Coordinates of C-alpha atoms and ligand atoms in Angstrom, one line a residue:
M1 CA 107.8 81.8 122.3
K2 CA 111.4 80.6 122.8
T3 CA 110.8 77.1 121.7
V4 CA 111.8 76.1 118.4
I5 CA 109.4 75.2 115.8
W6 CA 111.8 74.3 112.6
N7 CA 108.5 72.8 110.8
H8 CA 104.9 72.8 110.2
R9 CA 104.3 69.6 111.3
S10 CA 105.2 70.2 114.8
L11 CA 102.5 73.0 114.7
V12 CA 99.9 70.3 113.6
L13 CA 101.2 68.6 116.5
A14 CA 100.6 71.1 119.0
V15 CA 97.3 71.8 117.4
A16 CA 96.5 68.3 117.9
L17 CA 97.7 67.9 121.4
A18 CA 95.6 71.5 122.6
A19 CA 92.6 69.7 121.2
L20 CA 93.1 66.3 122.8
A21 CA 93.4 68.4 126.0
L22 CA 90.1 70.2 125.3
T23 CA 88.1 66.9 124.3
G24 CA 88.1 65.9 128.3
C25 CA 91.1 64.0 128.8
K26 CA 92.4 64.8 131.8
A27 CA 95.4 67.2 131.1
D28 CA 96.4 69.6 133.9
R29 CA 95.2 72.9 132.4
G30 CA 97.9 75.0 134.3
D31 CA 100.9 76.5 133.1
K32 CA 102.5 73.1 133.6
G33 CA 100.3 71.7 130.9
D34 CA 101.2 74.3 128.4
A35 CA 105.0 73.8 128.9
A36 CA 104.0 70.2 128.3
K37 CA 102.4 70.8 125.1
T38 CA 104.7 72.9 124.0
S39 CA 107.9 70.8 124.6
A40 CA 106.3 68.0 123.1
A41 CA 105.5 69.9 120.0
A42 CA 109.1 70.9 120.0
T43 CA 110.6 67.4 120.7
D44 CA 108.8 65.6 117.6
T45 CA 109.4 66.7 113.9
G46 CA 108.3 62.9 113.0
G47 CA 111.8 62.3 111.7
S48 CA 112.1 60.1 108.3
Q49 CA 108.5 58.8 108.5
K50 CA 107.0 62.6 108.0
G51 CA 109.9 63.2 105.4
D52 CA 108.8 61.9 102.2
F53 CA 106.7 65.0 100.6
G54 CA 105.7 62.8 97.7
P55 CA 107.1 62.9 94.2
P56 CA 109.4 65.6 92.6
Q57 CA 107.5 68.4 91.3
G58 CA 108.5 70.9 88.6
A59 CA 111.7 70.9 86.5
E60 CA 114.9 69.2 87.3
I61 CA 117.2 71.3 89.4
K62 CA 120.9 71.3 89.1
A63 CA 122.2 72.2 92.9
V64 CA 124.4 74.9 93.4
L65 CA 127.6 73.6 95.0
T66 CA 130.0 76.6 96.5
S67 CA 133.4 76.2 97.5
P68 CA 134.2 77.0 101.4
P69 CA 134.0 79.4 103.2
N70 CA 131.3 80.1 100.7
V71 CA 127.1 78.7 101.3
P72 CA 124.9 78.3 98.6
P73 CA 121.5 80.2 98.9
A74 CA 118.7 79.2 100.3
T75 CA 116.7 76.5 98.1
G76 CA 113.9 78.9 98.6
R77 CA 111.4 76.0 97.4
K78 CA 108.1 75.2 99.0
A79 CA 107.8 71.5 97.4
P80 CA 110.0 68.8 96.5
A81 CA 112.2 68.9 93.5
K82 CA 114.4 66.3 91.7
V83 CA 118.0 68.1 92.3
I84 CA 120.8 67.1 90.3
V85 CA 124.2 67.1 92.1
E86 CA 127.5 66.6 90.3
L87 CA 130.8 66.6 92.3
D88 CA 134.1 66.0 91.4
V89 CA 136.9 64.0 93.1
V90 CA 140.5 65.8 92.5
E91 CA 143.7 64.3 94.2
K92 CA 146.1 67.4 94.0
E93 CA 148.8 68.9 95.9
M94 CA 148.2 72.1 97.6
P95 CA 149.7 74.2 100.6
I96 CA 148.8 72.9 104.2
S97 CA 150.5 75.8 105.8
E98 CA 153.2 78.5 104.9
G99 CA 155.7 76.6 102.5
V100 CA 154.5 73.4 103.5
T101 CA 152.5 71.1 100.7
Y102 CA 150.4 68.2 100.8
T103 CA 148.7 65.9 98.6
F104 CA 145.1 66.1 99.2
W105 CA 142.5 64.0 98.1
T106 CA 139.3 66.5 97.6
F107 CA 135.4 66.4 96.5
G108 CA 135.5 69.4 94.3
G109 CA 139.0 70.4 94.5
T110 CA 139.0 71.9 98.1
V111 CA 139.2 70.8 101.6
P112 CA 136.5 70.4 102.8
G113 CA 134.6 69.8 99.8
S114 CA 131.9 71.8 98.1
F115 CA 128.6 72.7 100.1
I116 CA 125.5 71.0 99.1
R117 CA 122.5 72.5 99.8
V118 CA 118.9 70.5 99.5
R119 CA 115.5 70.6 100.7
Q120 CA 113.7 68.0 103.2
G121 CA 111.8 65.7 100.5
D122 CA 113.8 66.4 97.5
T123 CA 114.9 63.4 95.3
V124 CA 118.7 63.9 94.6
V125 CA 120.6 62.4 91.8
F126 CA 124.2 61.9 92.7
H127 CA 126.9 61.9 90.3
L128 CA 130.3 61.3 91.6
R129 CA 133.1 61.7 88.9
N130 CA 136.6 60.6 89.8
M131 CA 139.1 62.7 87.5
P132 CA 141.3 60.5 85.3
D133 CA 144.5 61.6 86.9
S134 CA 143.5 60.1 90.0
K135 CA 145.6 57.4 91.6
M136 CA 143.0 56.1 93.9
P137 CA 139.2 54.8 93.7
H138 CA 137.0 57.2 95.5
N139 CA 133.3 56.8 96.9
I140 CA 131.0 58.9 99.0
D141 CA 129.0 58.3 102.2
L142 CA 126.5 61.2 103.2
H143 CA 125.5 61.0 106.4
G144 CA 122.0 62.7 105.1
V145 CA 121.3 59.4 103.1
T146 CA 118.6 56.7 104.4
G147 CA 120.1 53.4 103.0
P148 CA 122.9 51.3 103.8
G149 CA 126.3 52.9 103.1
G150 CA 124.7 56.2 102.8
G151 CA 125.5 55.8 99.1
A152 CA 129.3 54.2 99.7
A153 CA 128.4 51.4 97.9
S154 CA 126.8 52.7 95.0
S155 CA 129.1 55.2 94.5
F156 CA 132.5 53.2 94.3
T157 CA 134.1 54.9 91.3
A158 CA 137.6 54.1 89.6
P159 CA 140.0 56.9 88.1
G160 CA 138.3 58.3 84.9
H161 CA 134.9 56.9 85.7
V162 CA 131.5 58.4 87.1
S163 CA 128.5 56.8 89.0
R164 CA 125.1 58.0 89.9
F165 CA 122.8 57.0 92.4
T166 CA 119.5 58.3 93.8
F167 CA 118.6 59.0 97.3
K168 CA 115.6 60.9 99.1
A169 CA 116.5 63.6 101.6
L170 CA 114.0 62.3 104.2
N171 CA 115.7 64.3 107.5
A172 CA 116.4 67.8 107.6
G173 CA 119.4 68.9 109.2
L174 CA 123.1 69.7 108.4
F175 CA 125.2 66.2 107.5
V176 CA 128.9 65.2 107.1
Y177 CA 129.6 63.4 103.7
H178 CA 133.2 61.6 103.2
C179 CA 135.0 58.9 101.3
A180 CA 134.4 55.3 102.8
T181 CA 136.9 53.7 100.6
A182 CA 139.5 51.6 102.4
P183 CA 141.7 52.8 104.1
V184 CA 138.7 55.0 105.4
G185 CA 140.7 56.8 107.8
M186 CA 143.4 57.7 105.1
H187 CA 140.6 58.9 102.6
V188 CA 139.3 60.9 105.3
G189 CA 142.7 62.1 106.9
N190 CA 143.5 63.2 103.3
G191 CA 140.4 65.8 102.9
M192 CA 137.7 63.6 101.8
Y193 CA 134.8 65.4 103.5
G194 CA 132.5 68.3 103.4
L195 CA 128.7 69.2 104.4
I196 CA 125.2 68.7 102.8
L197 CA 122.7 71.0 104.5
V198 CA 118.9 69.3 104.4
E199 CA 116.7 72.5 104.9
P200 CA 113.6 72.1 106.6
P201 CA 110.4 72.5 104.5
E202 CA 110.1 76.3 105.8
G203 CA 113.6 77.0 105.6
L204 CA 116.1 78.4 108.1
P205 CA 115.5 81.6 109.7
P206 CA 117.0 84.4 107.3
V207 CA 120.5 86.0 108.4
D208 CA 122.8 88.4 107.0
R209 CA 125.6 86.1 105.9
E210 CA 126.2 82.5 105.8
Y211 CA 129.8 80.8 106.5
Y212 CA 131.1 77.5 105.8
V213 CA 134.3 76.1 108.0
M214 CA 135.2 72.5 108.7
Q215 CA 137.5 71.2 111.0
G216 CA 140.0 68.4 110.2
D217 CA 143.1 66.9 111.7
F218 CA 146.4 65.9 109.5
Y219 CA 149.1 63.6 109.9
T220 CA 152.2 64.3 108.2
S221 CA 155.6 62.6 108.4
G222 CA 157.2 66.1 109.0
K223 CA 156.7 68.1 112.4
Y224 CA 154.5 70.9 112.3
R225 CA 155.3 74.1 110.1
E226 CA 158.4 71.6 108.6
K227 CA 158.8 72.9 105.2
G228 CA 158.6 71.2 101.6
H229 CA 156.2 68.4 100.5
Q230 CA 155.1 66.3 103.5
P231 CA 153.7 62.8 102.9
F232 CA 150.9 61.4 105.1
D233 CA 152.2 59.5 108.1
M234 CA 149.8 56.4 109.0
E235 CA 151.5 55.4 111.8
K236 CA 150.6 59.2 113.5
A237 CA 147.1 58.8 112.2
I238 CA 146.7 55.3 113.9
E239 CA 147.9 56.8 117.3
E240 CA 145.5 59.8 116.8
H241 CA 148.5 62.3 117.1
P242 CA 148.0 65.0 114.5
T243 CA 150.7 67.1 113.2
Y244 CA 148.0 69.8 112.2
V245 CA 144.4 70.7 113.1
L246 CA 142.9 72.7 110.8
F247 CA 139.9 74.9 109.6
N248 CA 139.3 74.5 105.7
G249 CA 142.5 72.5 105.1
M250 CA 145.0 74.8 105.5
E251 CA 146.9 76.9 108.1
G252 CA 146.0 80.4 107.5
A253 CA 142.9 79.6 105.5
L254 CA 140.9 81.9 107.0
T255 CA 143.4 84.3 108.7
G256 CA 144.8 87.8 107.4
D257 CA 143.4 88.8 104.1
K258 CA 141.1 85.4 103.6
A259 CA 139.4 85.9 107.2
L260 CA 135.6 85.7 106.9
T261 CA 133.9 89.2 107.0
A262 CA 130.9 90.9 108.6
K263 CA 129.4 94.0 109.6
T264 CA 128.1 95.0 113.3
G265 CA 124.4 94.8 113.5
E266 CA 124.7 92.0 111.2
T267 CA 123.6 88.4 112.3
V268 CA 126.1 85.8 111.2
R269 CA 125.3 82.1 110.8
L270 CA 128.2 79.3 110.6
F271 CA 127.9 76.0 108.9
V272 CA 130.6 74.0 110.9
G273 CA 131.5 70.5 110.5
N274 CA 134.2 68.5 111.9
G275 CA 135.6 65.9 109.2
G276 CA 137.9 64.2 111.9
P277 CA 139.1 61.3 111.0
N278 CA 139.9 61.5 114.8
L279 CA 139.5 64.5 117.1
V280 CA 136.4 66.2 118.5
S281 CA 136.4 69.7 118.3
S282 CA 135.7 71.9 121.3
F283 CA 134.4 74.9 118.9
H284 CA 134.4 78.3 119.9
V285 CA 134.5 82.0 118.8
I286 CA 136.6 84.3 121.2
G287 CA 134.8 87.2 122.1
E288 CA 131.5 86.3 121.1
I289 CA 128.4 83.9 122.5
F290 CA 126.3 81.8 120.1
D291 CA 122.7 83.0 120.1
K292 CA 121.9 80.0 118.5
V293 CA 123.5 76.6 118.4
W294 CA 121.6 73.9 116.5
F295 CA 123.8 71.4 118.1
E296 CA 125.0 68.3 116.3
G297 CA 123.4 69.8 113.1
G298 CA 119.8 68.6 114.5
T299 CA 116.4 70.1 114.5
R300 CA 116.6 72.1 117.7
F301 CA 118.5 75.0 119.0
Q302 CA 120.0 76.0 122.4
E303 CA 120.7 79.4 123.2
N304 CA 123.2 81.5 124.5
V305 CA 126.3 79.0 124.0
Q306 CA 130.2 79.8 124.4
T307 CA 131.4 76.3 123.3
T308 CA 129.9 73.5 121.2
L309 CA 131.1 70.0 121.1
I310 CA 131.5 68.9 117.2
P311 CA 132.2 65.2 116.8
S312 CA 134.3 63.7 114.2
G313 CA 131.6 63.3 111.6
G314 CA 129.6 65.8 113.0
A315 CA 128.2 69.5 112.4
A316 CA 126.5 72.2 114.0
I317 CA 124.8 75.5 113.0
M318 CA 125.3 78.5 115.2
D319 CA 124.1 82.2 114.7
F320 CA 125.3 85.3 116.5
H321 CA 124.3 88.8 116.2
L322 CA 127.5 91.3 115.9
E323 CA 127.5 94.4 118.3
V324 CA 131.3 95.2 118.8
P325 CA 133.6 95.8 115.9
G326 CA 137.1 93.9 115.9
S327 CA 138.6 90.3 114.9
Y328 CA 136.8 87.3 116.4
V329 CA 139.1 84.3 116.4
L330 CA 137.6 80.9 115.8
V331 CA 139.4 78.3 117.7
D332 CA 139.0 74.7 119.0
H333 CA 139.3 75.3 122.3
S334 CA 141.2 72.3 123.4
I335 CA 143.7 75.0 122.8
F336 CA 147.5 73.8 121.8
R337 CA 145.5 72.5 118.5
A338 CA 144.6 76.3 118.1
F339 CA 148.4 77.7 118.8
N340 CA 150.5 75.0 118.0
K341 CA 148.7 72.8 115.5
G342 CA 146.8 76.0 113.2
A343 CA 143.2 75.3 114.4
L344 CA 142.4 79.1 114.3
A345 CA 140.4 81.5 111.8
I346 CA 139.2 84.8 112.0
L347 CA 136.2 86.8 111.4
K348 CA 136.6 90.6 111.1
A349 CA 133.6 92.5 111.8
D350 CA 133.3 96.4 110.7
G351 CA 131.4 98.9 112.1
A352 CA 131.6 101.6 114.8
E353 CA 133.1 101.4 117.9
R354 CA 130.3 100.7 120.9
K355 CA 132.4 101.5 123.9
D356 CA 129.1 101.0 126.0
I357 CA 129.4 97.1 125.2
Y358 CA 133.4 96.8 125.1
S359 CA 135.9 99.6 125.6
G360 CA 138.4 98.8 122.7
K361 CA 142.0 97.9 122.1
E362 CA 142.5 95.1 119.8
V363 CA 143.6 92.0 121.3
D364 CA 144.2 89.7 118.1
A365 CA 147.9 90.3 117.8
M366 CA 148.3 89.4 121.3
Y367 CA 146.2 86.2 121.1
I368 CA 147.5 84.9 117.8
G369 CA 150.9 86.2 117.2
D370 CA 152.3 85.7 113.8
R371 CA 148.8 84.6 112.4
A372 CA 147.6 88.0 113.2
Q373 CA 149.5 89.0 110.0
P374 CA 147.9 89.0 106.5
N375 CA 150.2 86.3 105.7
L376 CA 153.5 84.4 106.0
A377 CA 154.5 85.2 102.2
A378 CA 158.1 86.0 103.4
V379 CA 158.4 82.2 104.9
T380 CA 156.9 80.9 101.7
E381 CA 159.7 82.9 99.7
A382 CA 162.8 81.6 101.9
T383 CA 161.7 78.3 101.6
T384 CA 161.3 78.3 97.8
A385 CA 164.8 80.1 97.9
A386 CA 166.1 77.6 99.8
K387 CA 164.9 74.8 97.6
A388 CA 166.8 76.5 94.7
G389 CA 169.9 76.9 96.7
A390 CA 169.7 80.7 96.5
L391 CA 168.7 81.4 100.0
T392 CA 170.0 85.0 100.8
V393 CA 170.3 86.5 104.1
E394 CA 167.6 89.0 103.2
D395 CA 165.2 86.0 102.6
Q396 CA 166.0 84.6 105.9
I397 CA 165.8 87.9 107.9
K398 CA 162.2 88.7 106.3
A399 CA 160.8 85.0 107.2
G400 CA 162.5 85.9 110.6
Q401 CA 160.8 88.9 111.2
A402 CA 157.4 87.0 110.5
L403 CA 157.7 84.4 112.9
F404 CA 159.4 86.7 115.6
A405 CA 156.1 88.2 115.8
G406 CA 154.1 86.7 118.5
T407 CA 156.5 83.7 119.0
C408 CA 159.4 85.8 120.5
S409 CA 158.0 89.4 120.8
T410 CA 155.3 88.4 123.3
C411 CA 158.1 88.7 125.8
H412 CA 161.0 90.3 124.2
Q413 CA 158.6 92.8 122.7
P414 CA 158.1 93.8 119.1
N415 CA 161.4 96.5 119.3
G416 CA 163.9 93.7 121.1
E417 CA 163.8 96.0 124.0
G418 CA 162.5 93.7 126.7
M419 CA 161.2 94.5 129.7
E420 CA 163.4 95.5 132.4
G421 CA 163.6 93.1 135.2
V422 CA 161.7 90.7 133.5
F423 CA 162.6 89.9 129.9
P424 CA 166.1 91.1 128.9
P425 CA 166.8 93.1 125.7
L426 CA 167.8 91.4 122.5
A427 CA 168.5 94.6 120.9
K428 CA 172.2 95.3 121.1
S429 CA 172.4 92.5 123.6
D430 CA 176.1 92.3 125.0
L431 CA 175.2 88.6 125.6
I432 CA 174.5 87.8 121.9
K433 CA 177.6 89.9 120.7
A434 CA 179.4 87.6 123.0
D435 CA 178.5 84.0 121.3
P436 CA 175.8 85.0 118.5
K437 CA 175.2 81.2 117.5
R438 CA 174.1 80.6 121.3
I439 CA 171.0 82.2 120.3
V440 CA 170.2 78.9 118.9
D441 CA 171.1 76.7 121.8
I442 CA 168.8 79.4 124.1
V443 CA 165.8 79.2 121.7
T444 CA 166.0 75.3 121.4
H445 CA 166.9 74.3 125.0
G446 CA 165.7 77.6 126.9
L447 CA 167.2 79.6 129.3
S448 CA 167.0 79.8 133.3
G449 CA 168.9 81.0 136.2
P450 CA 170.9 84.1 136.8
V451 CA 172.0 86.1 133.6
K452 CA 173.5 89.5 133.1
V453 CA 172.5 91.5 130.0
N454 CA 173.9 95.0 129.4
G455 CA 174.7 95.5 132.9
K456 CA 171.4 94.4 134.2
D457 CA 170.8 91.5 136.0
Y458 CA 167.7 88.6 135.1
N459 CA 166.9 85.5 136.9
S460 CA 164.3 84.1 135.4
V461 CA 162.8 81.4 133.0
M462 CA 162.7 81.3 129.1
P463 CA 160.9 77.9 128.1
P464 CA 162.4 75.9 125.5
M465 CA 160.9 76.7 121.9
S466 CA 161.5 73.2 120.7
Q467 CA 158.4 73.1 118.6
L468 CA 159.8 75.6 116.3
T469 CA 161.4 73.7 113.2
D470 CA 165.0 74.1 112.2
D471 CA 164.8 76.5 109.5
E472 CA 162.3 78.4 111.4
I473 CA 165.0 78.8 114.2
A474 CA 167.7 79.7 111.7
N475 CA 165.5 82.6 110.3
I476 CA 164.6 83.9 113.5
G477 CA 168.1 83.7 114.7
T478 CA 169.3 85.3 111.6
Y479 CA 166.6 88.1 111.7
V480 CA 167.7 88.8 115.6
L481 CA 171.3 88.8 114.7
N482 CA 170.4 91.5 112.1
S483 CA 168.4 93.6 113.9
W484 CA 168.6 96.7 116.5
G485 CA 172.3 96.9 116.6
N486 CA 173.1 93.7 116.9
P487 CA 176.6 92.3 115.1
G488 CA 175.0 90.4 112.0
G489 CA 175.9 87.3 110.9
R490 CA 174.0 84.2 109.7
I491 CA 172.7 81.1 110.9
D492 CA 171.7 77.9 108.8
K493 CA 169.5 75.3 109.3
D494 CA 172.1 72.4 109.4
E495 CA 173.8 74.4 112.3
V496 CA 170.7 74.3 114.1
A497 CA 170.1 70.5 113.6
A498 CA 173.7 69.9 115.0
R499 CA 173.2 72.0 117.9
R500 CA 169.6 70.7 118.8
K501 CA 171.1 67.4 118.6
A502 CA 174.0 68.2 121.0
G503 CA 171.6 68.8 123.6
K504 CA 171.6 71.3 126.6
P505 CA 174.8 73.0 127.2
T506 CA 176.3 72.7 130.6
A507 CA 176.4 75.1 132.9
A508 CA 180.0 76.1 132.8
A509 CA 179.2 76.6 129.0
E510 CA 176.5 78.9 130.1
H511 CA 178.9 81.5 131.5
Ligands
LIG601 CU1 138.5 58.6 98.8

């Protein structure tokens, strides 16, 4: 049977309906009638009115909380219990991208906050502690709570204080929790959200692996990947123009050596939330199809889904079976967010090839460029060195090399040789040699029209790469100048800033 039965009550309902049909009411006895019965059963769990399974039984249980991307084990319980949750609010500086730091406000020290897992009917005693070194008061609104504010008013907690409130988890589902202290958008925008799973009484179907991923949008006063410490930008937040859209609070939180892992032959379950504060996510895994999606985190699943919509302050559960090994890329399919704001993660599946299903050839480098690398550590080192006033040409070259991959290499090729007649070579380019600093103008403003490079004619368009920051362009330029037989030299970020401001060179200057 394909329809979902999440819960024993729906079975009871189905039996009751069948009994009704037998005892003479004029129900259609054909196939149609069966379908109606099934769907009636599947559409009603009774909600909160059937969610109170009586007083808690047995000893108190301390909830296991996990940091993303980990998920606590199933409760495995057959009866409601009293569950103690202790969650700490921690304000702390953490990286938001390579070489970029941000002051996050967190539940449990991570973004998203600790994952909480309870069972429907449980009585949850919630302790919220706000660390003494916090600057702000905070509270928590759990979408799984029945009661005004979802716990917000009862949990308002000043720095160095603890508050406690108790609720009964009446509805099963996957729920977002978040801070609801004014200005709410700012608290949410600084990372104050997470997920609480309220298991149905019979639990979720078992799978091989479960992961916790949560999207959020971030607003910094600097542009995307602009280095150094970046403060929150209220204006951008109000205008809903995020600088970053991220999975698990940091660009690269789930790529390279931090990618999610699994094996072919396994079924993977993702608990995916969207903290917002503003954007709605079009959640997609490149190269996979969700076998099941419990859309909106509710009771029923849809099958065979490509992309599922996750509202701000909403969640979804998705299961998929892995057949083919390789890297699967998790994205917000509002796709500029994935490639230009960071909303990208990787699930790496190990196992034997299945050429009968997919012929092979890895495409992740092509898809995700520099993010396919283990990390951009060289970029961080260059930033640190620049701050200390000790940035060497070597630091710049290493950082530039990491950034070149995927940004420029898509067209000019990883070895700088280009493609004859289409993309001119950067290797031993006589055009670069004639005026090395012009590379800055070309990258910031683009290049179009006829050019001759090493005796060959090109007449095409290179789009401006104005999304790159000044020091990214300085490092990429320095890398190119010092590679493949080019003349060497160095570009610093002030030069880039000046040339960017000067605007596009005139046609005359172009040759
Ligand atoms: Cu807060």
